[in-house]
Every structure is written in C-alpha cells, then in structure tokens.
C-alpha cells in the first residue's frame, strides 16, 4: 500500500469523528440558548401605526409620531408582571441618567398602573395605555417586560425580552442605545 | 369512592370548560378555517402549545384577533402571514423552505445517496482486493523457487 492510500483511508476514518464533533458543538451551544426568547421580526422596521390614549391623561391621544425624533426605549410593562416590578428601579435610574424612555402599559388596569407609578416613581416621558394589548400584538409582544430600542427615525433597531438590569445594560444594551441615531 | 369520582369529574369538566371560548361564525367554512388556524398556529409564549390549546393571555388575544380576521373574510394565507409578520416563523409549526431550514429537506436524501455511495465503494474495494489476491497467486520464478524451498524445509 502506498503512503497516499493510507492517508486517504485515515481521512475517511476521521469523517465520523468530525461529524461527531460538529454535532456536539451544535448541541453544546444549544444548551446555553434561551429558547423562550424569540427573534423579533421588527428589527429595521418602523413602529407600526397605532392610536392609543395616554395613561395619565385619558383625553390625550397618541400615534406613532410620538415614538420618533430622538433615540429612545419603549418599555412594555404591566402591574401584573413581577419582573417589571424588579426592573422598575433600574429604569428610574436610567431615566435619571438621561435615557429617554417611553412606556407602554400593556393589558392592565389604569388605576392600578397610576398607583404603581405614583408609588414607585415614573421613569416614562410618555405613557401609552394599551388595555386590550392590540399595539402589543402589532409589535409582536408576547410577554412583559419587553423593551424596544427605537432610533430618531422611528425605526426599531433592537428588542430586549425580559428585564433590563445593571448586568445586561452594561453588558450589551448600553452600547445598543448609544449606537441609535 | 363514588363521591370522589363525582368530585373529580366535576373538577375535570370545569377545567375543560375554562379553555373553551364562545365564538359565533357566519358559516361552517369560517368555523373550519378558525379551527384549522388555531390548531396550526403556535403560541409564542409557550414552547409547544398551539393557540387552541393554550390558556396564555397572548394566545387568547391571538385567538380573538384570528377570529376577527376570519369574520372579516381573510383567507388562511393572509392570516398566517399576518402572524408570521409579527412573531416570526416560530408561530407556524410547518417551517418554510429557506436557506437555514433547507437541511431538513436535503439531509434525508443526502444520507440515502451517501449510504449508497459508501456501499458501492466498499463492494468495489472488496472486488478489487480479491483481484489483487488472485494476482498474488501468480508468483514470479524466484518466489516460486523460494516457496518450494520453504515447503521442502518445513516437511523435514
């Protein structure tokens, strides 16, 4: 047998091993992926049309033009959501640091929501009130809290599912916010 | 014992009744379409529940919106597109053919072809080695003499 032939045979024998390594790496990565986080279909798309009343002043109507003009976060929250409670303190801190945050009260009760803001402080520059969750559906919201990163053109650049905290803000989200134009 | 069974059956029937919303349709086609859609669409909040089976609040909203669209006269494709547009391909159980999912269709065929190629090559190699064995039977003059000598020696 020639050298060349042994080399070739060795390669053929290695193929199953290489496939095994490939599958292992694939499955290993899968272990650390949070399956409950869906990729948003809205990245790079403008905020959809909507007509919602203000949470604080019910006579005030808002449309998509309020989510435009400057880089901002749109935070979807509700009083029935424990994670939102955990997140709220940090949102107050971000608002104090000058981050522009719009709030969308999602499938909630107006009185409860107002009490919550009175008690825990209000980090939102604008508060939309979406009692039946219809803008939520149009934005692909499937839980709370969710936070959309919107640039000054009103284009959604990023969506974060779950609470914002010191760790993920400093880890990634701050950079995403600072890149918004 | 009978009381327990009665209690259990009451409890079970309550929990089943809780999952049933009442929808009124104009005709049977609409009802059938609604049933197909809620069975085919997946609740985004739950890992493996369709809209019909899920009691998550998002699934209820989606059922309601799906119902509204059915009543408006939208067809199946329009409604499915509406949901995929908002929640991505996750909401449909049947994946679309894209570059990323093409492996689902290609892999089985590939395995059959690959297996076939391996079988053919292996059998060819066996044939070839057999041929080579036969070739080796035809020894050259010097080898023949050597063999004869060895055999002679071993007889001793």
Coordinates of C-alpha atoms in Angstrom, one line a residue:
Chain A
X1 CA 0.0 0.0 0.0
X2 CA 1.3 3.5 -0.8
X3 CA 1.6 6.4 1.6
X4 CA -1.1 8.3 -0.3
X5 CA -3.6 5.5 0.1
X6 CA -3.1 5.2 3.9
X7 CA -3.5 8.9 4.2
X8 CA -6.8 8.8 2.3
X9 CA -8.1 5.9 4.4
X10 CA -7.2 7.7 7.6
X11 CA -9.2 10.7 6.4
X12 CA -12.2 8.5 5.6
X13 CA -12.0 7.1 9.1
X14 CA -11.9 10.6 10.5
X15 CA -15.1 11.7 8.9
X16 CA -17.5 10.2 11.6
X17 CA -15.3 11.8 14.2
X18 CA -15.5 15.2 12.6
X19 CA -19.3 14.8 12.2
X20 CA -19.5 13.9 15.9
X21 CA -17.5 17.0 16.9
X22 CA -19.7 19.1 14.7
X23 CA -23.0 17.8 16.2
X24 CA -21.5 18.1 19.8
X25 CA -20.6 21.7 19.3
X26 CA -24.1 22.4 17.8
X27 CA -25.8 20.8 20.8
X28 CA -23.5 22.4 23.3
X29 CA -24.3 25.9 22.0
X30 CA -28.0 24.9 22.2
X31 CA -27.6 24.3 25.9
X32 CA -27.0 28.0 26.6
X33 CA -29.6 29.4 24.3
X34 CA -32.8 30.7 26.0
X35 CA -35.5 29.0 23.9
X36 CA -38.1 31.3 25.3
X37 CA -36.6 34.4 23.6
X38 CA -37.9 34.8 20.0
X39 CA -36.1 36.8 17.5
X40 CA -38.1 39.9 16.7
X41 CA -39.3 40.4 13.2
X42 CA -39.3 44.1 13.7
X43 CA -35.6 44.9 13.7
X44 CA -35.0 47.5 11.0
X45 CA -38.8 48.2 10.6
X46 CA -40.6 51.3 11.6
X47 CA -43.0 51.4 14.6
X48 CA -46.4 50.2 13.3
X49 CA -49.4 52.6 13.1
X50 CA -51.4 52.9 16.3
X51 CA -53.8 55.1 18.1
X52 CA -53.7 54.9 21.9
X53 CA -54.7 57.1 24.7
X54 CA -52.3 58.5 27.3
X55 CA -52.1 56.5 30.5
X56 CA -52.1 59.6 32.7
X57 CA -54.4 61.8 30.7
X58 CA -57.1 59.7 29.0
X59 CA -58.2 62.6 26.8
X60 CA -54.8 62.7 25.2
X61 CA -54.4 60.5 22.0
X62 CA -51.1 59.4 20.7
X63 CA -50.0 57.9 17.4
X64 CA -46.7 56.6 16.1
X65 CA -45.2 60.2 15.7
X66 CA -44.5 60.2 19.5
X67 CA -42.1 57.4 19.1
X68 CA -39.8 59.3 16.8
X69 CA -37.4 62.3 16.8
X70 CA -34.8 61.0 19.3
X71 CA -33.2 57.7 20.2
X72 CA -35.5 56.1 22.9
X73 CA -36.5 53.0 24.6
X74 CA -40.1 51.8 24.5
X75 CA -40.7 49.7 27.6
X76 CA -43.7 47.4 27.7
X77 CA -44.9 46.8 31.3
X78 CA -47.8 45.9 33.4
X79 CA -48.7 45.8 37.1
X80 CA -49.4 42.0 36.9
X81 CA -45.8 41.4 35.9
X82 CA -43.4 40.7 38.7
X83 CA -40.3 41.1 36.5
X84 CA -41.5 44.6 35.6
X85 CA -41.5 45.4 39.3
X86 CA -37.9 44.2 39.6
X87 CA -37.0 46.2 36.6
X88 CA -38.7 49.5 37.5
X89 CA -36.0 50.7 39.9
X90 CA -33.3 50.4 37.2
X91 CA -35.5 52.2 34.7
X92 CA -35.8 55.1 37.2
X93 CA -32.0 55.1 37.4
X94 CA -31.6 55.1 33.6
X95 CA -34.2 57.9 33.3
X96 CA -32.2 59.9 35.8
X97 CA -29.1 59.4 33.7
X98 CA -30.9 61.0 30.8
X99 CA -32.1 57.9 28.8
X100 CA -35.3 58.8 27.1
X101 CA -37.9 56.1 28.0
X102 CA -41.4 55.8 26.6
X103 CA -43.7 53.4 28.5
X104 CA -46.5 51.2 27.2
X105 CA -48.8 49.9 29.9
X106 CA -49.9 46.6 28.5
X107 CA -53.2 44.8 29.2
X108 CA -53.5 46.5 32.5
X109 CA -55.9 48.5 34.7
X110 CA -55.5 52.3 34.5
X111 CA -56.0 52.9 38.3
X112 CA -53.5 50.1 39.3
X113 CA -51.0 51.4 36.8
X114 CA -51.3 55.0 38.0
X115 CA -50.9 53.9 41.6
X116 CA -47.8 51.9 40.7
X117 CA -46.2 55.0 39.0
X118 CA -47.2 57.2 42.0
X119 CA -45.7 54.7 44.4
X120 CA -42.5 53.7 42.5
X121 CA -41.8 56.9 40.6
X122 CA -42.3 57.4 36.9
X123 CA -39.4 56.9 34.5
X124 CA -41.5 57.4 31.4
X125 CA -41.5 60.6 29.4
X126 CA -44.7 59.4 27.6
X127 CA -47.0 56.7 28.8
X128 CA -49.2 54.8 26.3
X129 CA -52.1 52.9 27.6
X130 CA -52.8 49.6 25.7
X131 CA -55.6 47.9 27.7
X132 CA -56.5 45.2 25.2
X133 CA -53.0 44.6 24.0
X134 CA -53.6 45.4 20.4
X135 CA -50.5 47.5 19.8
X136 CA -48.8 44.8 21.7
X137 CA -49.9 42.3 19.1
X138 CA -48.9 44.6 16.3
X139 CA -45.4 44.8 17.8
X140 CA -45.1 41.1 18.4
X141 CA -45.1 41.5 22.2
X142 CA -45.6 38.1 23.8
X143 CA -44.9 38.9 27.4
X144 CA -43.7 41.7 29.7
X145 CA -41.4 43.3 30.2
X146 CA -40.1 43.9 26.7
X147 CA -38.1 46.9 25.6
X148 CA -37.8 48.2 22.0
X149 CA -34.8 50.4 21.0
X150 CA -36.1 53.0 18.6
X151 CA -33.9 55.4 16.7
X152 CA -34.8 59.0 15.9
X153 CA -36.3 58.0 12.5
X154 CA -38.8 55.8 14.4
X155 CA -37.1 52.6 13.2
X156 CA -36.9 49.7 15.7
X157 CA -33.2 48.7 16.0
X158 CA -33.3 46.2 18.7
X159 CA -35.7 44.4 21.1
X160 CA -34.8 43.1 24.5
X161 CA -37.1 40.4 26.1
X162 CA -37.0 40.3 29.9
X163 CA -35.9 42.9 32.5
X164 CA -33.2 45.4 32.0
X165 CA -30.7 45.3 34.8
X166 CA -27.2 46.6 35.6
X167 CA -25.6 43.4 34.1
X168 CA -27.3 43.4 30.7
X169 CA -27.4 47.2 30.4
X170 CA -23.6 47.5 30.9
X171 CA -23.0 44.2 29.0
X172 CA -24.8 45.0 25.8
X173 CA -27.8 47.2 25.9
X174 CA -26.0 50.5 26.7
X175 CA -23.9 50.1 23.6
X176 CA -27.0 49.4 21.5
X177 CA -28.6 52.5 22.9
X178 CA -25.6 54.6 22.2
X179 CA -25.5 53.4 18.6
X180 CA -29.0 54.6 18.0
X181 CA -29.0 57.8 15.8
Chain B
X1 CA -65.4 6.3 46.3
X2 CA -68.4 7.3 44.1
X3 CA -68.2 10.8 45.7
X4 CA -64.6 11.1 44.9
X5 CA -65.2 10.1 41.3
X6 CA -68.1 12.6 41.1
X7 CA -65.9 15.3 42.6
X8 CA -63.1 14.5 40.2
X9 CA -65.4 14.5 37.1
X10 CA -66.8 17.9 38.2
X11 CA -63.3 19.3 38.6
X12 CA -62.1 18.0 35.3
X13 CA -65.2 19.3 33.4
X14 CA -64.7 22.7 35.0
X15 CA -61.1 22.9 33.8
X16 CA -62.1 21.9 30.3
X17 CA -64.9 24.3 30.1
X18 CA -62.5 27.1 31.1
X19 CA -60.5 26.6 27.9
X20 CA -63.4 27.0 25.6
X21 CA -64.3 30.4 24.4
X22 CA -67.5 31.0 22.6
X23 CA -67.2 32.2 19.0
X24 CA -70.1 32.7 16.6
X25 CA -69.5 32.2 12.9
X26 CA -71.5 33.2 9.8
X27 CA -70.9 29.9 8.2
X28 CA -69.3 26.5 8.5
X29 CA -66.3 27.4 6.3
X30 CA -65.3 30.2 8.7
X31 CA -65.6 27.9 11.7
X32 CA -63.5 25.2 10.0
X33 CA -60.9 27.9 9.0
X34 CA -60.7 29.2 12.6
X35 CA -60.3 25.6 13.9
X36 CA -57.5 24.8 11.4
X37 CA -55.7 28.1 12.1
X38 CA -55.8 27.8 15.9
X39 CA -54.6 24.3 15.6
X40 CA -51.7 25.2 13.2
X41 CA -50.5 28.4 14.9
X42 CA -48.2 28.1 17.8
X43 CA -48.5 30.2 21.0
X44 CA -45.3 32.4 21.1
X45 CA -45.2 32.4 24.9
X46 CA -45.5 28.6 25.3
X47 CA -42.9 26.3 23.9
X48 CA -45.2 23.7 22.5
X49 CA -48.8 24.6 22.6
X50 CA -51.0 25.7 19.7
X51 CA -53.3 28.6 20.0
X52 CA -56.3 26.4 20.5
X53 CA -54.8 24.5 23.5
X54 CA -53.1 27.4 25.3
X55 CA -54.6 29.5 28.0
X56 CA -51.8 32.0 28.0
X57 CA -53.1 35.5 27.7
X58 CA -51.3 36.2 24.5
X59 CA -52.9 33.0 23.0
X60 CA -56.3 34.3 24.0
X61 CA -55.6 37.7 22.3
X62 CA -54.3 35.9 19.2
X63 CA -57.4 33.7 19.1
X64 CA -59.6 36.8 19.3
X65 CA -57.6 38.6 16.6
X66 CA -57.6 35.4 14.4
X67 CA -61.4 35.2 14.9
X68 CA -61.8 38.9 13.9
X69 CA -59.8 38.3 10.7
X70 CA -61.8 35.2 9.8
X71 CA -65.0 37.1 10.2
X72 CA -63.6 39.9 8.0
X73 CA -63.3 37.3 5.3
X74 CA -59.5 37.0 5.2
X75 CA -58.2 33.7 3.9
X76 CA -55.8 31.2 5.6
X77 CA -52.6 32.5 3.9
X78 CA -53.4 36.2 4.8
X79 CA -54.0 35.3 8.4
X80 CA -50.9 33.1 8.7
X81 CA -48.8 35.9 7.0
X82 CA -50.2 38.4 9.5
X83 CA -48.9 36.4 12.4
X84 CA -45.6 35.4 10.8
X85 CA -45.0 39.1 10.1
X86 CA -45.3 39.9 13.8
X87 CA -44.0 36.9 15.6
X88 CA -41.7 35.3 13.0
X89 CA -41.7 31.7 11.8
X90 CA -41.9 30.4 15.4
X91 CA -45.7 30.8 15.3
X92 CA -46.1 28.2 12.5
X93 CA -45.3 24.6 13.1
X94 CA -44.6 23.9 9.5
X95 CA -41.3 25.6 8.7
X96 CA -40.9 27.4 5.4
X97 CA -38.1 26.4 3.0
X98 CA -35.3 28.9 3.5
X99 CA -31.5 28.5 3.3
X100 CA -31.4 27.9 7.1
X101 CA -34.1 25.2 7.1
X102 CA -33.2 23.6 3.7
X103 CA -31.2 21.0 5.7
X104 CA -34.5 19.5 6.9
X105 CA -35.3 18.6 3.3
X106 CA -31.9 17.9 1.9
X107 CA -30.4 15.8 4.7
X108 CA -32.6 12.7 4.4
X109 CA -31.9 12.5 0.6
X110 CA -28.2 13.2 1.2
X111 CA -28.0 10.3 3.8
X112 CA -29.6 7.9 1.3
X113 CA -27.2 8.9 -1.5
X114 CA -24.2 8.9 0.8
X115 CA -25.1 5.5 2.2
X116 CA -25.5 4.1 -1.4
X117 CA -22.1 5.6 -2.4
X118 CA -20.4 4.0 0.6
X119 CA -22.0 0.6 -0.1
X120 CA -21.0 0.7 -3.8
X121 CA -17.4 1.8 -3.0
X122 CA -17.0 -0.8 -0.3
X123 CA -18.2 -3.6 -2.5
X124 CA -15.9 -2.4 -5.3
X125 CA -13.0 -2.3 -3.0
X126 CA -13.7 -5.9 -1.9
X127 CA -13.8 -7.0 -5.5
X128 CA -10.5 -5.2 -6.2
X129 CA -8.7 -6.7 -3.2
X130 CA -9.9 -10.1 -4.3
X131 CA -8.5 -9.5 -7.7
X132 CA -5.2 -8.5 -6.2
X133 CA -5.2 -11.7 -4.1
X134 CA -5.6 -13.7 -7.3
X135 CA -2.7 -11.7 -8.8
X136 CA -0.6 -12.6 -6.0
X137 CA -1.1 -16.2 -6.7
X138 CA 0.9 -15.8 -9.8
X139 CA 4.4 -15.8 -8.3
X140 CA 7.5 -14.9 -10.2
X141 CA 10.1 -17.5 -10.8
X142 CA 12.3 -16.6 -7.9
X143 CA 9.4 -16.5 -5.5
X144 CA 8.3 -19.9 -6.7
X145 CA 11.7 -21.4 -6.0
X146 CA 11.7 -19.8 -2.6
X147 CA 8.3 -21.2 -1.8
X148 CA 9.2 -24.6 -2.9
X149 CA 12.3 -24.4 -0.7
X150 CA 10.3 -23.3 2.3
X151 CA 7.8 -26.0 1.8
X152 CA 10.5 -28.6 1.4
X153 CA 12.2 -27.3 4.6
X154 CA 9.0 -27.4 6.6
X155 CA 8.4 -31.0 5.6
X156 CA 11.6 -32.0 7.2

